[in-house]
CSV table of C-alpha atoms in Angstrom, one decimal:
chain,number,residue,atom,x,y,z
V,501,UNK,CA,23.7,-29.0,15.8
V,502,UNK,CA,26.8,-27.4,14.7
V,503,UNK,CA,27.8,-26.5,18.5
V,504,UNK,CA,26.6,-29.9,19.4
V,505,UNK,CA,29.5,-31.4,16.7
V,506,UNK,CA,32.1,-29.2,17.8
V,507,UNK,CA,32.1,-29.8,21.3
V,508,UNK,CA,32.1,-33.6,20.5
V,509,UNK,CA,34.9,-33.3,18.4
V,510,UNK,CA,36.9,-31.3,21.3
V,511,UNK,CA,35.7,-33.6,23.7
V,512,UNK,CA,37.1,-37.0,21.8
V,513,UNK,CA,41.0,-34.7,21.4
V,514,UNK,CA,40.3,-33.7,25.5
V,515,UNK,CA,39.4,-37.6,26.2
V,516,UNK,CA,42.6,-38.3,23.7
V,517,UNK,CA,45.2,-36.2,25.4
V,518,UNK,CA,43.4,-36.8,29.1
V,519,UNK,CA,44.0,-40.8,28.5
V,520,UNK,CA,47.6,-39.6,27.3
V,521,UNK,CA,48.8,-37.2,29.7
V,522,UNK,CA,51.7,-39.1,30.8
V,523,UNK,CA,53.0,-38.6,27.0
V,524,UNK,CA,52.8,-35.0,27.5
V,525,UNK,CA,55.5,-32.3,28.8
V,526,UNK,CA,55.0,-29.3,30.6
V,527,UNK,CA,57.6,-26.6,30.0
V,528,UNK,CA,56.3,-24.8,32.9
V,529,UNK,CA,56.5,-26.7,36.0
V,530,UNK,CA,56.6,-30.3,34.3
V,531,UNK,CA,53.0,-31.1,35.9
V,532,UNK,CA,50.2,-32.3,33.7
V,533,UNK,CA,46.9,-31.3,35.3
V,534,UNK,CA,43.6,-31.2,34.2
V,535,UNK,CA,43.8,-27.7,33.6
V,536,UNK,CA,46.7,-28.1,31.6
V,537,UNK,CA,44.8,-31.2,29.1
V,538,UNK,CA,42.1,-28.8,28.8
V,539,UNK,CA,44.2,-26.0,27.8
V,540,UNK,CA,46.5,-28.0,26.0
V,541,UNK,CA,43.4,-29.4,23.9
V,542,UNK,CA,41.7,-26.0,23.3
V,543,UNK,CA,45.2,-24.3,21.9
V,544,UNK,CA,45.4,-27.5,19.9
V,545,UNK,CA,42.0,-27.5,18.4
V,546,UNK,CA,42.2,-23.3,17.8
V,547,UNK,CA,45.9,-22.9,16.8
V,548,UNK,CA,49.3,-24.8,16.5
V,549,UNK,CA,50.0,-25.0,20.2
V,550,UNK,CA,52.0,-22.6,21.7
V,551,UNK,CA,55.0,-24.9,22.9
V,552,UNK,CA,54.7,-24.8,26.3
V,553,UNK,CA,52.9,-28.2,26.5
V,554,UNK,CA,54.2,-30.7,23.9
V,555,UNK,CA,53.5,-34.3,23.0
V,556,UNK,CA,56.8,-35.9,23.7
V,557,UNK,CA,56.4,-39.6,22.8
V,558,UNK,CA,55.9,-41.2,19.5
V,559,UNK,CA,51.9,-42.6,20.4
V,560,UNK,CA,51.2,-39.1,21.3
V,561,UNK,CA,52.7,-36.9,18.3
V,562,UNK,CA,50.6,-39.7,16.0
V,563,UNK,CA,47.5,-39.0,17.9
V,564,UNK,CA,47.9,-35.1,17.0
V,565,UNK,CA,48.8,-35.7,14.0
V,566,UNK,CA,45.8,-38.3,12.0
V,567,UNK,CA,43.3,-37.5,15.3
V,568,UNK,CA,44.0,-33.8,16.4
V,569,UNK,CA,44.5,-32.1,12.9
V,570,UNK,CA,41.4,-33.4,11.5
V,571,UNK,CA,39.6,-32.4,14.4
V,572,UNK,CA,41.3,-29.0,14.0
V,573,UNK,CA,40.2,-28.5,10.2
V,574,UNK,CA,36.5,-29.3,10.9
V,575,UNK,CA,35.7,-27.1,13.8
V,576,UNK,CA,37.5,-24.6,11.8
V,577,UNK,CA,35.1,-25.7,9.0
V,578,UNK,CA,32.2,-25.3,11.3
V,579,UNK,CA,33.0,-22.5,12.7
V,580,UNK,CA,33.5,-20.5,9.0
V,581,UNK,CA,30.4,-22.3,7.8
V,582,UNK,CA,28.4,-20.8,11.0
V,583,UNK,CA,29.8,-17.5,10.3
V,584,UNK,CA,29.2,-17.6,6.8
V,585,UNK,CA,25.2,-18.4,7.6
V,586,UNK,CA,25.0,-15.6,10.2
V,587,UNK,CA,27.1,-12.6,8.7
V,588,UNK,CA,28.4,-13.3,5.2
V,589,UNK,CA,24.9,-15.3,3.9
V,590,UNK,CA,22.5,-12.5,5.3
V,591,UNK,CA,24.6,-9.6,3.7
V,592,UNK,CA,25.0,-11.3,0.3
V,593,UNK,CA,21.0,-11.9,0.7
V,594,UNK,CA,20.1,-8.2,1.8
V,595,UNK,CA,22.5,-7.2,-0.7
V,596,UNK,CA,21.0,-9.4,-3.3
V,597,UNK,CA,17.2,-8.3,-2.3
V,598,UNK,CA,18.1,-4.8,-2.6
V,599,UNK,CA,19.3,-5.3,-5.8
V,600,UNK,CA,16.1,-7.4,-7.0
V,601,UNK,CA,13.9,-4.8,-5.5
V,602,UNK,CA,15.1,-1.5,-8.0
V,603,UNK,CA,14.0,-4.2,-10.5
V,604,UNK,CA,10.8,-5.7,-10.1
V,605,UNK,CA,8.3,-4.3,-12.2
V,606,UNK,CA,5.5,-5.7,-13.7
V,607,UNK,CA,5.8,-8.9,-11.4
V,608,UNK,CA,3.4,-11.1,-9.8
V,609,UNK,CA,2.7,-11.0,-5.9
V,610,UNK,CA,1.9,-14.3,-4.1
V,611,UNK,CA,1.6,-14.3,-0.5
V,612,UNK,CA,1.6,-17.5,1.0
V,613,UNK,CA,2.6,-20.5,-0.3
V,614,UNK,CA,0.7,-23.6,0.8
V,615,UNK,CA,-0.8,-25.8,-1.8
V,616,UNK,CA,-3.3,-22.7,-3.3
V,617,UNK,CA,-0.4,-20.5,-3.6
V,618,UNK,CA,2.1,-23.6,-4.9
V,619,UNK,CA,-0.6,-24.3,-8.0
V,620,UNK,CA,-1.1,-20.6,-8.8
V,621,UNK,CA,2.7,-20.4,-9.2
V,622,UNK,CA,2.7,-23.3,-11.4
V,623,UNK,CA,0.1,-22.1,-13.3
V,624,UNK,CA,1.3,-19.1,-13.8
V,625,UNK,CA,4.4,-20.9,-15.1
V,626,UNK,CA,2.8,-22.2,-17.5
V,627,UNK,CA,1.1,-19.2,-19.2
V,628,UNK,CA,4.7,-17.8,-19.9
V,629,UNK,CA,5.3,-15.9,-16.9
V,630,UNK,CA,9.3,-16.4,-15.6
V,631,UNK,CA,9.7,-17.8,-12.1
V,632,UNK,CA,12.0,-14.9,-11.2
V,633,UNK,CA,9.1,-12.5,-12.3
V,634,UNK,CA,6.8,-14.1,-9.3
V,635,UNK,CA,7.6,-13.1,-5.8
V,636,UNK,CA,6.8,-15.1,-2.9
V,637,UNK,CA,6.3,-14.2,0.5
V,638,UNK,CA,5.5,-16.5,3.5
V,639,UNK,CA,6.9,-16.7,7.0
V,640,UNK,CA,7.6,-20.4,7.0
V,641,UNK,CA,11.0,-21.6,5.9
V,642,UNK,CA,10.3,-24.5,4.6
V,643,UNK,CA,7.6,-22.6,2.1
V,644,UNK,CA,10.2,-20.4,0.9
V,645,UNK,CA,12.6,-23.0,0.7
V,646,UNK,CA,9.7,-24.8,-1.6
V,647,UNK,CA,9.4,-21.6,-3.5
V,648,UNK,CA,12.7,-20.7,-3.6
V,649,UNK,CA,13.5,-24.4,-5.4
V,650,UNK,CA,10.9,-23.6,-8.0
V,651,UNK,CA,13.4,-20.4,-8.7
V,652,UNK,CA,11.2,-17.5,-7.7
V,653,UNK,CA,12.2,-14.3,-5.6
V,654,UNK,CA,11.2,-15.0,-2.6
V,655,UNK,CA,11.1,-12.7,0.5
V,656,UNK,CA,10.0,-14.6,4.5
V,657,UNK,CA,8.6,-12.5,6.0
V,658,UNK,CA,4.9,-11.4,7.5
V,659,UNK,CA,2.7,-10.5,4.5
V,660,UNK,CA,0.7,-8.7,6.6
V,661,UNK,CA,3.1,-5.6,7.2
V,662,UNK,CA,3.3,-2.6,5.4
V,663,UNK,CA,7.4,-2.7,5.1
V,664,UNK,CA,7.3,-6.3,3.8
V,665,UNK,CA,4.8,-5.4,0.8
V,666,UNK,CA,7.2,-1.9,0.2
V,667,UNK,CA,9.9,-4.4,-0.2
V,668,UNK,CA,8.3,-6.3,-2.7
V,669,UNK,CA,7.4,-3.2,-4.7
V,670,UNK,CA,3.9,-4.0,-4.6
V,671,UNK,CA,2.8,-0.6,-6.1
V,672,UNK,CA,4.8,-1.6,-9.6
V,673,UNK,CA,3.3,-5.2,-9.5
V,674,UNK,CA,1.2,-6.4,-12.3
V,675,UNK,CA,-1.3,-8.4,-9.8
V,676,UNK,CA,-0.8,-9.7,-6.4
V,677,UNK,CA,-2.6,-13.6,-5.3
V,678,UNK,CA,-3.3,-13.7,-1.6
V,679,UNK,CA,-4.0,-17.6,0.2
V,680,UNK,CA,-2.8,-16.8,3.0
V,681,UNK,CA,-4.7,-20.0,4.8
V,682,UNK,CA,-6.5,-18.1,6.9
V,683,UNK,CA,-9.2,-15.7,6.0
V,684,UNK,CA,-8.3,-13.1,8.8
V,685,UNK,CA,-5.1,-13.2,7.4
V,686,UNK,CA,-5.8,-13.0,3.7
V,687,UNK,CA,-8.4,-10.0,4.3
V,688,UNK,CA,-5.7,-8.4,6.5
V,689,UNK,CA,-3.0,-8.6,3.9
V,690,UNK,CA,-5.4,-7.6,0.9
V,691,UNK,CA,-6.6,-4.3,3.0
V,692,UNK,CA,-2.7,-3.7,3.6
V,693,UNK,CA,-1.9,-4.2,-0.5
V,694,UNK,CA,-4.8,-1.9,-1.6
V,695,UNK,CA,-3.9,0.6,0.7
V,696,UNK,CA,-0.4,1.1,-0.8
V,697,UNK,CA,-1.3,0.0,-4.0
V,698,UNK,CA,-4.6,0.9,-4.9
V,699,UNK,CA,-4.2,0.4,-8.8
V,700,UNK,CA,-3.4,-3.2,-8.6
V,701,UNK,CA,-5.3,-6.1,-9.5
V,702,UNK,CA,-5.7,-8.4,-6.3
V,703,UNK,CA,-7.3,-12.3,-6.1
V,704,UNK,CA,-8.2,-13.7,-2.4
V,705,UNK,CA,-8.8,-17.0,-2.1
V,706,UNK,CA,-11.3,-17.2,0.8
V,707,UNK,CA,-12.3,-20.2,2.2
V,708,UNK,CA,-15.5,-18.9,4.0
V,709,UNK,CA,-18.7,-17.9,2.6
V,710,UNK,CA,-19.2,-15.4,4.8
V,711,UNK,CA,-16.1,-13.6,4.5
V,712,UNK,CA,-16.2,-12.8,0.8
V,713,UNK,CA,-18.4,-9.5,1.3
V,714,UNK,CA,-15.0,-8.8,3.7
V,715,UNK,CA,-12.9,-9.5,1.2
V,716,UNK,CA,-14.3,-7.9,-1.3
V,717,UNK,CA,-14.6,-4.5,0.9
V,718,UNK,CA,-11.0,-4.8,1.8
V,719,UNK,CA,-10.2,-4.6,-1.6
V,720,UNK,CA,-9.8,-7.4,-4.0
V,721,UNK,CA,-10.8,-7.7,-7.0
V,722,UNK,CA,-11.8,-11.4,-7.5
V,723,UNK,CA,-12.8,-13.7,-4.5
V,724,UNK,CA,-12.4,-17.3,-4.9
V,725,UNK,CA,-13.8,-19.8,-2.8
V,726,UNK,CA,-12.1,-23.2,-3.5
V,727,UNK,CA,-15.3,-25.2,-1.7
V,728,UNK,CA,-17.7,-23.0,-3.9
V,729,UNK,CA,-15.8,-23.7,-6.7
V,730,UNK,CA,-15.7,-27.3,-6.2
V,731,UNK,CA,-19.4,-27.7,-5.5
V,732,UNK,CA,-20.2,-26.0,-9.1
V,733,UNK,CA,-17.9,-28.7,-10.7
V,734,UNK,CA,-19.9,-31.4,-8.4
V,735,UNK,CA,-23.1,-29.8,-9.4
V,736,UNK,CA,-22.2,-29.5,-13.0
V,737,UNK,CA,-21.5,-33.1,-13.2
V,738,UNK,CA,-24.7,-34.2,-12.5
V,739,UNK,CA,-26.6,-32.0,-15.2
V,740,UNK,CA,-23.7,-34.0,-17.7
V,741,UNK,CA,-19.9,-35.5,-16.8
V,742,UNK,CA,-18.7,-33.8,-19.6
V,743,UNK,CA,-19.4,-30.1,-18.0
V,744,UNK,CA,-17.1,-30.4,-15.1
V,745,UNK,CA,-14.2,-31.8,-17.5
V,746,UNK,CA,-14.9,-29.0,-20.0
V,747,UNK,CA,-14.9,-26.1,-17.0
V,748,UNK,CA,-11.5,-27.5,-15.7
V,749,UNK,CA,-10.4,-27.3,-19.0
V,750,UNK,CA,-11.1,-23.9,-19.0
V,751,UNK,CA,-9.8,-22.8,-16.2
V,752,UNK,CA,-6.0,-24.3,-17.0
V,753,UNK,CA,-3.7,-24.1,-19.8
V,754,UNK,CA,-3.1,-27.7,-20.2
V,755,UNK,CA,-6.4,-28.7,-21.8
V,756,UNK,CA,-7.4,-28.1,-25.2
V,757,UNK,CA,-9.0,-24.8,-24.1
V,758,UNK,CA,-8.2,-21.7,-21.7
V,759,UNK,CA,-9.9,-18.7,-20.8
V,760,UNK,CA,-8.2,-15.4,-21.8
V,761,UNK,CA,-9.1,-11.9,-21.3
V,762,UNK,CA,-7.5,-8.8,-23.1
V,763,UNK,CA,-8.9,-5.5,-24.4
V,764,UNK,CA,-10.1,-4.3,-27.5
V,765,UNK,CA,-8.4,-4.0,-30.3
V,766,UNK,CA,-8.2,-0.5,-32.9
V,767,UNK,CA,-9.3,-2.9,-35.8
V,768,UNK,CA,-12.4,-4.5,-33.7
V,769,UNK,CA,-13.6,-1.5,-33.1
V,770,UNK,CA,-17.4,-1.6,-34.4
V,771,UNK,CA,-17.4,-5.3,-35.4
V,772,UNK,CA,-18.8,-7.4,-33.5
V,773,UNK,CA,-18.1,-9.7,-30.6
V,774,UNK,CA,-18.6,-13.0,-32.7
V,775,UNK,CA,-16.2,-11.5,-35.8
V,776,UNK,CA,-13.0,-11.6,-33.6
V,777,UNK,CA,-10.5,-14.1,-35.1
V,778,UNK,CA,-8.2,-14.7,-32.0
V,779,UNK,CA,-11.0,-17.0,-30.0
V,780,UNK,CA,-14.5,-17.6,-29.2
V,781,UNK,CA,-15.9,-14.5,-27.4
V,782,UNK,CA,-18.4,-14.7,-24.6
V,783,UNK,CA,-18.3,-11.9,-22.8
V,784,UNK,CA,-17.4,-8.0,-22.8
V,785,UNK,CA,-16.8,-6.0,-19.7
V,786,UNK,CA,-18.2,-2.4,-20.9
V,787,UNK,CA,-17.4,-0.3,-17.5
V,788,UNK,CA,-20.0,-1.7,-15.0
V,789,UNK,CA,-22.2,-3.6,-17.5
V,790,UNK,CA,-21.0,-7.4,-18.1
V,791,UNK,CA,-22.5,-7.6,-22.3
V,792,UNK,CA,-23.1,-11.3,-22.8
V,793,UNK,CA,-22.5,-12.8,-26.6
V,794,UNK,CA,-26.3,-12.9,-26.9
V,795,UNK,CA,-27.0,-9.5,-26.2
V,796,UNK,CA,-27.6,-6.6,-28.6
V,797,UNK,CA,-25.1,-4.5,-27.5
V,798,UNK,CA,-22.4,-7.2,-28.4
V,799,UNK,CA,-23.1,-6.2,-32.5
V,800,UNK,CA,-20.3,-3.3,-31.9
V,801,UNK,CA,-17.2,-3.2,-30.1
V,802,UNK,CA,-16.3,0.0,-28.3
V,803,UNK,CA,-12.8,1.9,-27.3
V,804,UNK,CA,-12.0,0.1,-23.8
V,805,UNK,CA,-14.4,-2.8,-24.1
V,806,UNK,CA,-12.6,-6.0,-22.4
V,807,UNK,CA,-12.9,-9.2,-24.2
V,808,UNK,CA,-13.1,-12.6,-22.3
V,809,UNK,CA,-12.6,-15.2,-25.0
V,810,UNK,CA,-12.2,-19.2,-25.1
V,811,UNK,CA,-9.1,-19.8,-26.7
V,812,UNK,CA,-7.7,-23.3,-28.3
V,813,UNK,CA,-4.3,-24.2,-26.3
V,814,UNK,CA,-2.5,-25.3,-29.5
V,815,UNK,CA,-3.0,-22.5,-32.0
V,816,UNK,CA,-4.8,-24.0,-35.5
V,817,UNK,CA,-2.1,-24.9,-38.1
């Protein structure tokens, strides 16, 4: 588009001087050609002129002047705005990257940012973490545009390579989300992350049944299914409309109620699961073995226990 502009503009100053070229002098062999309008136009437009072919009536020093100049200014303009996209922009963004890169740590991975990846961002927004602390990775401009907008790091390029993940320091990344759109993808992407990250905490989101066992033997940790999910709330509903309300409550910050998981605590060591003051506990992750509230072994918290817990959005006053 910006070629496109710039030869229209020379081509209204050619037409211009072309239509004129009895107003114009030749210092050489006073002959005005069509060579000579088109190399009279193109020194024009680039430079000054040179002298050698000069507007020598009134109509035509006007016509430079408020037609020609203008002209001048904005392919100029295009021109340095070109340049500045192609060279200046893609240094200062390199430059920038590298410098983002010696300084994530502790940051959030999401690759791919369709409307799964979109919501996770926002969500995660919302439970405190800073947008510059999430990095973004898709291939589609207009995605990282989105992203970028929203005011995380973003990187566009293929989620899927070993060199793009190194770049986004994905060893020294507190959790990475993959929704990639495709499950090939996803699975391809989470077998690339453990590999060079084998320490981190990775959600899929897998829109197949049959591809969670994949998933899950790539690597990641927790495999959503957004169909399965929403066919529990659909199920729920008709055991009580209430229960699908109360689980999307749950599973957001902006209800009354979240979800939150954290380890144990030195002073909840040996009390048990239903003395902790912070929330409601349901659950504790002992190793392998999930200990429901119920269960006997839930009297007596132990060193490394992991405690899921419904907590109230707005804390009591």
């Amino acid at each position: 588009m910006r070629l496109l502009l710039a030869l229209l503009l020379i081509g209204i100053a050619l037409l211009g001087h072309w239509v004129q070229r009895d107003q114009l002098h030749d210092n050489y062999d006073n002959q005005i050609s069509f060579v000579d309008v088109l190399y009279f136009t193109t020194i024009t437009v680039t430079t000054v002129g040179y002298g050698d072919i000069v507007p020598v009536t009134e109509h035509a020093r006007l016509f430079d002047t408020f037609v020609v100049t203008p002209i001048r200014l904005f392919v100029w303009l295009i021109f340095l705005g070109t340049a500045y996209d192609f060279v200046l922009k893609r240094v200062w963004e390199r430059w920038k990257m590298r410098v983002i890169q010696q300084h994530l740590r502790n940051h959030v991975l999401i690759a791919g940012f369709g409307t799964s990846g979109t919501e996770a961002f926002r969500e995660l927004v919302r439970r405190g973490a800073r947008p510059g602390e999430i990095v973004v990775i898709d291939q589609r401009s207009a995605a990282i545009a989105a992203a970028e907008d929203l005011g995380a790091t973003v990187l566009e390029d293929d989620a899927t390579r070993n060199a793009t993940l190194e770049a986004a320091q994905v060893a020294r990344a507190k959790a990475i989300i993959v929704c990639a759109g495709r499950d090939d993808t996803s699975i391809l992407i989470v077998l690339t992350a453990r590999r060079l990250a084998p320490d981190v905490p990775i959600s899929v989101v897998i829109r197949s049944e049959d591809n969670e066992p994949l998933a899950k033997q790539a690597g990641a940790n927790t495999v959503i299914n957004p169909a399965s999910f929403a066919g529990l709330l659909l199920a729920g509903s008709t055991h009580g409309h209430h229960l699908a309300d109360y689980m999307a409550d749950l599973a957001a910050t902006e209800g009354q109620v979240f979800l939150h998981e954290r380890r144990v605590t030195s002073k909840e060591v040996g009390k048990p699961l239903a003395a902790i003051g912070t929330g409601l506990g349901l659950r504790i992750y002992r190793g392998e073995r999930i200990v429901g509230f119920w269960e006997p072994e839930a009297g007596s918290l132990e060193n490394g226990d992991l405690i899921l817990e419904v907590v109230p959005s707005t804390p009591a006053s």
